Amino acid sequence: MTSFLLYNPTLSSPFLSQKLTKYEQNTKNTTTYGVPILRSPRTLTSVKCSVDAPYEGNVPKFPRTNVWDPYRRLGISPYASEEEIWSSRNFLLQQYAGHERSEESIEAAFEKLLMTSFRERKKTKINLKTRLKKKVEESPPWVKNLLNFVELPPVEVIFRRLFLFAFMGGWSIMNSAEGGPAFQVAVSLAACIYFLNEKTKNLGRAFIIGLGSLAAGWICGSIFVPMIPTVVIHPTWTLELLTSLVAYLFMFVGCTFLK
């Protein structure tokens, strides 16, 4: 009986009238080759792929993302050193790795502190130059006159001339057992005069300053070298050799830093 009723839905019955009516409404105009297609009365929703939804999983989020103060955001003291800033940044990036917004917040605070540190160092350098200039201006007249004869050349010039006179000193030490360093001293004096003439464009002035540097170095070496304990000095190093080394130093200073 039950199968017969289900096969003939148009059969009137007091028990199936309501359901048959709903069935007819749902199957109206939804037949294919005479076979009814059942459809759910519920509204179908579009199914989205799970990849489209943002996934963060169990990645921890940085809790101080919205903190304005970069020191508080990184969890360090305002008096923290640069090493402490780097250490805090690396620790936080490792702890919250994988969460893009947290990493951006940590990097932004770190860069802000680096810029602040750079400005402070720059300001300190400017203040140091200002203080040195002020001290020079307040120094006695003889100090000002002495500083007028001194200049600071480029670093490349300093290293080139230092290498030349250091080479002369090493050459003199290597030939210390054979004879005195007269030839090396003469070459050093000629180089000193050449550099001074190139700077001052005055051969007479360059000759005077070069000879003065050699004489001052030789006199100072003759005075202070004998005070050095003999235990420190190599047995083959003579007084003449050590005095010439001091003279090389004076000629280097004369041709490099004097005007």
PDB file of N, CA, C and O in Angstrom, residues 40-73:
ATOM      1  N   SER A  40      16.310  20.411  -3.062  1.00  0.00           N
ATOM      2  CA  SER A  40      16.067  20.823  -1.684  1.00  0.00           C
ATOM      3  C   SER A  40      15.485  22.221  -1.679  1.00  0.00           C
ATOM      4  O   SER A  40      15.895  23.081  -2.477  1.00  0.00           O
ATOM      5  N   PRO A  41      14.499  22.454  -0.798  1.00  0.00           N
ATOM      6  CA  PRO A  41      13.934  23.808  -0.737  1.00  0.00           C
ATOM      7  C   PRO A  41      14.890  24.841  -0.205  1.00  0.00           C
ATOM      8  O   PRO A  41      14.644  26.023  -0.253  1.00  0.00           O
ATOM      9  N   ARG A  42      16.033  24.414   0.328  1.00  0.00           N
ATOM     10  CA  ARG A  42      16.999  25.375   0.879  1.00  0.00           C
ATOM     11  C   ARG A  42      17.747  26.087  -0.240  1.00  0.00           C
ATOM     12  O   ARG A  42      17.970  25.550  -1.304  1.00  0.00           O
ATOM     13  N   THR A  43      18.137  27.274   0.043  1.00  0.00           N
ATOM     14  CA  THR A  43      18.887  28.061  -0.939  1.00  0.00           C
ATOM     15  C   THR A  43      20.313  27.582  -0.988  1.00  0.00           C
ATOM     16  O   THR A  43      20.983  27.466   0.051  1.00  0.00           O
ATOM     17  N   LEU A  44      20.829  27.309  -2.196  1.00  0.00           N
ATOM     18  CA  LEU A  44      22.205  26.846  -2.345  1.00  0.00           C
ATOM     19  C   LEU A  44      23.159  28.027  -2.255  1.00  0.00           C
ATOM     20  O   LEU A  44      22.922  29.072  -2.851  1.00  0.00           O
ATOM     21  N   THR A  45      24.231  27.846  -1.534  1.00  0.00           N
ATOM     22  CA  THR A  45      25.253  28.885  -1.404  1.00  0.00           C
ATOM     23  C   THR A  45      26.502  28.454  -2.136  1.00  0.00           C
ATOM     24  O   THR A  45      26.787  27.257  -2.276  1.00  0.00           O
ATOM     25  N   SER A  46      27.240  29.427  -2.604  1.00  0.00           N
ATOM     26  CA  SER A  46      28.473  29.133  -3.330  1.00  0.00           C
ATOM     27  C   SER A  46      29.528  28.619  -2.371  1.00  0.00           C
ATOM     28  O   SER A  46      29.727  29.175  -1.299  1.00  0.00           O
ATOM     29  N   VAL A  47      30.211  27.570  -2.765  1.00  0.00           N
ATOM     30  CA  VAL A  47      31.233  26.950  -1.933  1.00  0.00           C
ATOM     31  C   VAL A  47      32.581  27.551  -2.305  1.00  0.00           C
ATOM     32  O   VAL A  47      32.968  27.555  -3.472  1.00  0.00           O
ATOM     33  N   LYS A  48      33.266  28.035  -1.324  1.00  0.00           N
ATOM     34  CA  LYS A  48      34.585  28.640  -1.540  1.00  0.00           C
ATOM     35  C   LYS A  48      35.665  27.678  -1.113  1.00  0.00           C
ATOM     36  O   LYS A  48      35.486  26.889  -0.194  1.00  0.00           O
ATOM     37  N   CYS A  49      36.793  27.803  -1.777  1.00  0.00           N
ATOM     38  CA  CYS A  49      37.937  26.959  -1.428  1.00  0.00           C
ATOM     39  C   CYS A  49      38.567  27.466  -0.144  1.00  0.00           C
ATOM     40  O   CYS A  49      38.624  28.674   0.110  1.00  0.00           O
ATOM     41  N   SER A  50      39.103  26.569   0.655  1.00  0.00           N
ATOM     42  CA  SER A  50      39.703  26.975   1.934  1.00  0.00           C
ATOM     43  C   SER A  50      40.980  27.757   1.747  1.00  0.00           C
ATOM     44  O   SER A  50      41.427  28.467   2.639  1.00  0.00           O
ATOM     45  N   VAL A  51      41.583  27.654   0.533  1.00  0.00           N
ATOM     46  CA  VAL A  51      42.828  28.411   0.295  1.00  0.00           C
ATOM     47  C   VAL A  51      42.546  29.894   0.207  1.00  0.00           C
ATOM     48  O   VAL A  51      43.382  30.736   0.509  1.00  0.00           O
ATOM     49  N   ASP A  52      41.298  30.268  -0.235  1.00  0.00           N
ATOM     50  CA  ASP A  52      40.968  31.684  -0.366  1.00  0.00           C
ATOM     51  C   ASP A  52      40.873  32.382   0.978  1.00  0.00           C
ATOM     52  O   ASP A  52      41.043  33.596   1.067  1.00  0.00           O
ATOM     53  N   ALA A  53      40.589  31.652   2.029  1.00  0.00           N
ATOM     54  CA  ALA A  53      40.456  32.272   3.349  1.00  0.00           C
ATOM     55  C   ALA A  53      41.832  32.492   3.951  1.00  0.00           C
ATOM     56  O   ALA A  53      42.743  31.690   3.776  1.00  0.00           O
ATOM     57  N   PRO A  54      42.069  33.603   4.649  1.00  0.00           N
ATOM     58  CA  PRO A  54      43.378  33.849   5.268  1.00  0.00           C
ATOM     59  C   PRO A  54      43.649  32.816   6.351  1.00  0.00           C
ATOM     60  O   PRO A  54      42.805  32.560   7.213  1.00  0.00           O
ATOM     61  N   TYR A  55      44.860  32.245   6.278  1.00  0.00           N
ATOM     62  CA  TYR A  55      45.219  31.202   7.243  1.00  0.00           C
ATOM     63  C   TYR A  55      46.403  31.673   8.067  1.00  0.00           C
ATOM     64  O   TYR A  55      47.427  32.079   7.553  1.00  0.00           O
ATOM     65  N   GLU A  56      46.252  31.646   9.343  1.00  0.00           N
ATOM     66  CA  GLU A  56      47.339  32.005  10.253  1.00  0.00           C
ATOM     67  C   GLU A  56      47.686  30.858  11.176  1.00  0.00           C
ATOM     68  O   GLU A  56      48.746  30.849  11.788  1.00  0.00           O
ATOM     69  N   GLY A  57      46.760  29.910  11.286  1.00  0.00           N
ATOM     70  CA  GLY A  57      47.048  28.742  12.096  1.00  0.00           C
ATOM     71  C   GLY A  57      47.326  29.118  13.536  1.00  0.00           C
ATOM     72  O   GLY A  57      46.645  29.955  14.128  1.00  0.00           O
ATOM     73  N   ASN A  58      48.347  28.492  14.077  1.00  0.00           N
ATOM     74  CA  ASN A  58      48.734  28.740  15.455  1.00  0.00           C
ATOM     75  C   ASN A  58      49.924  29.685  15.565  1.00  0.00           C
ATOM     76  O   ASN A  58      50.644  29.658  16.560  1.00  0.00           O
ATOM     77  N   VAL A  59      50.192  30.500  14.526  1.00  0.00           N
ATOM     78  CA  VAL A  59      51.312  31.439  14.559  1.00  0.00           C
ATOM     79  C   VAL A  59      51.012  32.531  15.572  1.00  0.00           C
ATOM     80  O   VAL A  59      49.966  33.179  15.507  1.00  0.00           O
ATOM     81  N   PRO A  60      51.919  32.762  16.543  1.00  0.00           N
ATOM     82  CA  PRO A  60      51.644  33.794  17.556  1.00  0.00           C
ATOM     83  C   PRO A  60      51.698  35.189  16.960  1.00  0.00           C
ATOM     84  O   PRO A  60      52.477  35.460  16.044  1.00  0.00           O
ATOM     85  N   LYS A  61      50.873  36.083  17.490  1.00  0.00           N
ATOM     86  CA  LYS A  61      50.813  37.464  17.032  1.00  0.00           C
ATOM     87  C   LYS A  61      51.526  38.368  18.028  1.00  0.00           C
ATOM     88  O   LYS A  61      51.450  38.160  19.236  1.00  0.00           O
ATOM     89  N   PHE A  62      52.215  39.366  17.486  1.00  0.00           N
ATOM     90  CA  PHE A  62      52.933  40.322  18.322  1.00  0.00           C
ATOM     91  C   PHE A  62      51.929  41.180  19.083  1.00  0.00           C
ATOM     92  O   PHE A  62      51.122  41.884  18.465  1.00  0.00           O
ATOM     93  N   PRO A  63      51.958  41.171  20.419  1.00  0.00           N
ATOM     94  CA  PRO A  63      50.912  41.882  21.167  1.00  0.00           C
ATOM     95  C   PRO A  63      51.082  43.389  21.195  1.00  0.00           C
ATOM     96  O   PRO A  63      50.146  44.107  21.532  1.00  0.00           O
ATOM     97  N   ARG A  64      52.282  43.899  20.851  1.00  0.00           N
ATOM     98  CA  ARG A  64      52.525  45.347  20.958  1.00  0.00           C
ATOM     99  C   ARG A  64      52.618  45.992  19.565  1.00  0.00           C
ATOM    100  O   ARG A  64      53.402  46.907  19.346  1.00  0.00           O
ATOM    101  N   THR A  65      51.821  45.503  18.636  1.00  0.00           N
ATOM    102  CA  THR A  65      51.861  46.030  17.268  1.00  0.00           C
ATOM    103  C   THR A  65      51.462  47.492  17.208  1.00  0.00           C
ATOM    104  O   THR A  65      52.042  48.287  16.458  1.00  0.00           O
ATOM    105  N   ASN A  66      50.485  47.891  17.995  1.00  0.00           N
ATOM    106  CA  ASN A  66      49.957  49.259  17.944  1.00  0.00           C
ATOM    107  C   ASN A  66      50.613  50.200  18.952  1.00  0.00           C
ATOM    108  O   ASN A  66      50.142  51.320  19.133  1.00  0.00           O
ATOM    109  N   VAL A  67      51.668  49.766  19.625  1.00  0.00           N
ATOM    110  CA  VAL A  67      52.369  50.636  20.574  1.00  0.00           C
ATOM    111  C   VAL A  67      53.198  51.649  19.794  1.00  0.00           C
ATOM    112  O   VAL A  67      54.007  51.265  18.934  1.00  0.00           O
ATOM    113  N   TRP A  68      53.024  52.918  20.085  1.00  0.00           N
ATOM    114  CA  TRP A  68      53.695  53.963  19.307  1.00  0.00           C
ATOM    115  C   TRP A  68      55.174  54.076  19.646  1.00  0.00           C
ATOM    116  O   TRP A  68      56.003  54.261  18.765  1.00  0.00           O
ATOM    117  N   ASP A  69      55.524  53.998  20.922  1.00  0.00           N
ATOM    118  CA  ASP A  69      56.913  54.153  21.358  1.00  0.00           C
ATOM    119  C   ASP A  69      57.735  52.954  20.874  1.00  0.00           C
ATOM    120  O   ASP A  69      57.434  51.804  21.221  1.00  0.00           O
ATOM    121  N   PRO A  70      58.790  53.170  20.076  1.00  0.00           N
ATOM    122  CA  PRO A  70      59.561  52.029  19.559  1.00  0.00           C
ATOM    123  C   PRO A  70      60.296  51.267  20.657  1.00  0.00           C
ATOM    124  O   PRO A  70      60.505  50.059  20.531  1.00  0.00           O
ATOM    125  N   TYR A  71      60.717  51.962  21.732  1.00  0.00           N
ATOM    126  CA  TYR A  71      61.386  51.273  22.832  1.00  0.00           C
ATOM    127  C   TYR A  71      60.428  50.317  23.533  1.00  0.00           C
ATOM    128  O   TYR A  71      60.767  49.166  23.816  1.00  0.00           O
ATOM    129  N   ARG A  72      59.206  50.794  23.815  1.00  0.00           N
ATOM    130  CA  ARG A  72      58.216  49.939  24.450  1.00  0.00           C
ATOM    131  C   ARG A  72      57.771  48.818  23.525  1.00  0.00           C
ATOM    132  O   ARG A  72      57.475  47.715  23.964  1.00  0.00           O
ATOM    133  N   ARG A  73      57.739  49.096  22.238  1.00  0.00           N
ATOM    134  CA  ARG A  73      57.317  48.056  21.294  1.00  0.00           C
ATOM    135  C   ARG A  73      58.323  46.915  21.264  1.00  0.00           C
ATOM    136  O   ARG A  73      57.952  45.744  21.166  1.00  0.00           O
TER     137      ARG A  73
END
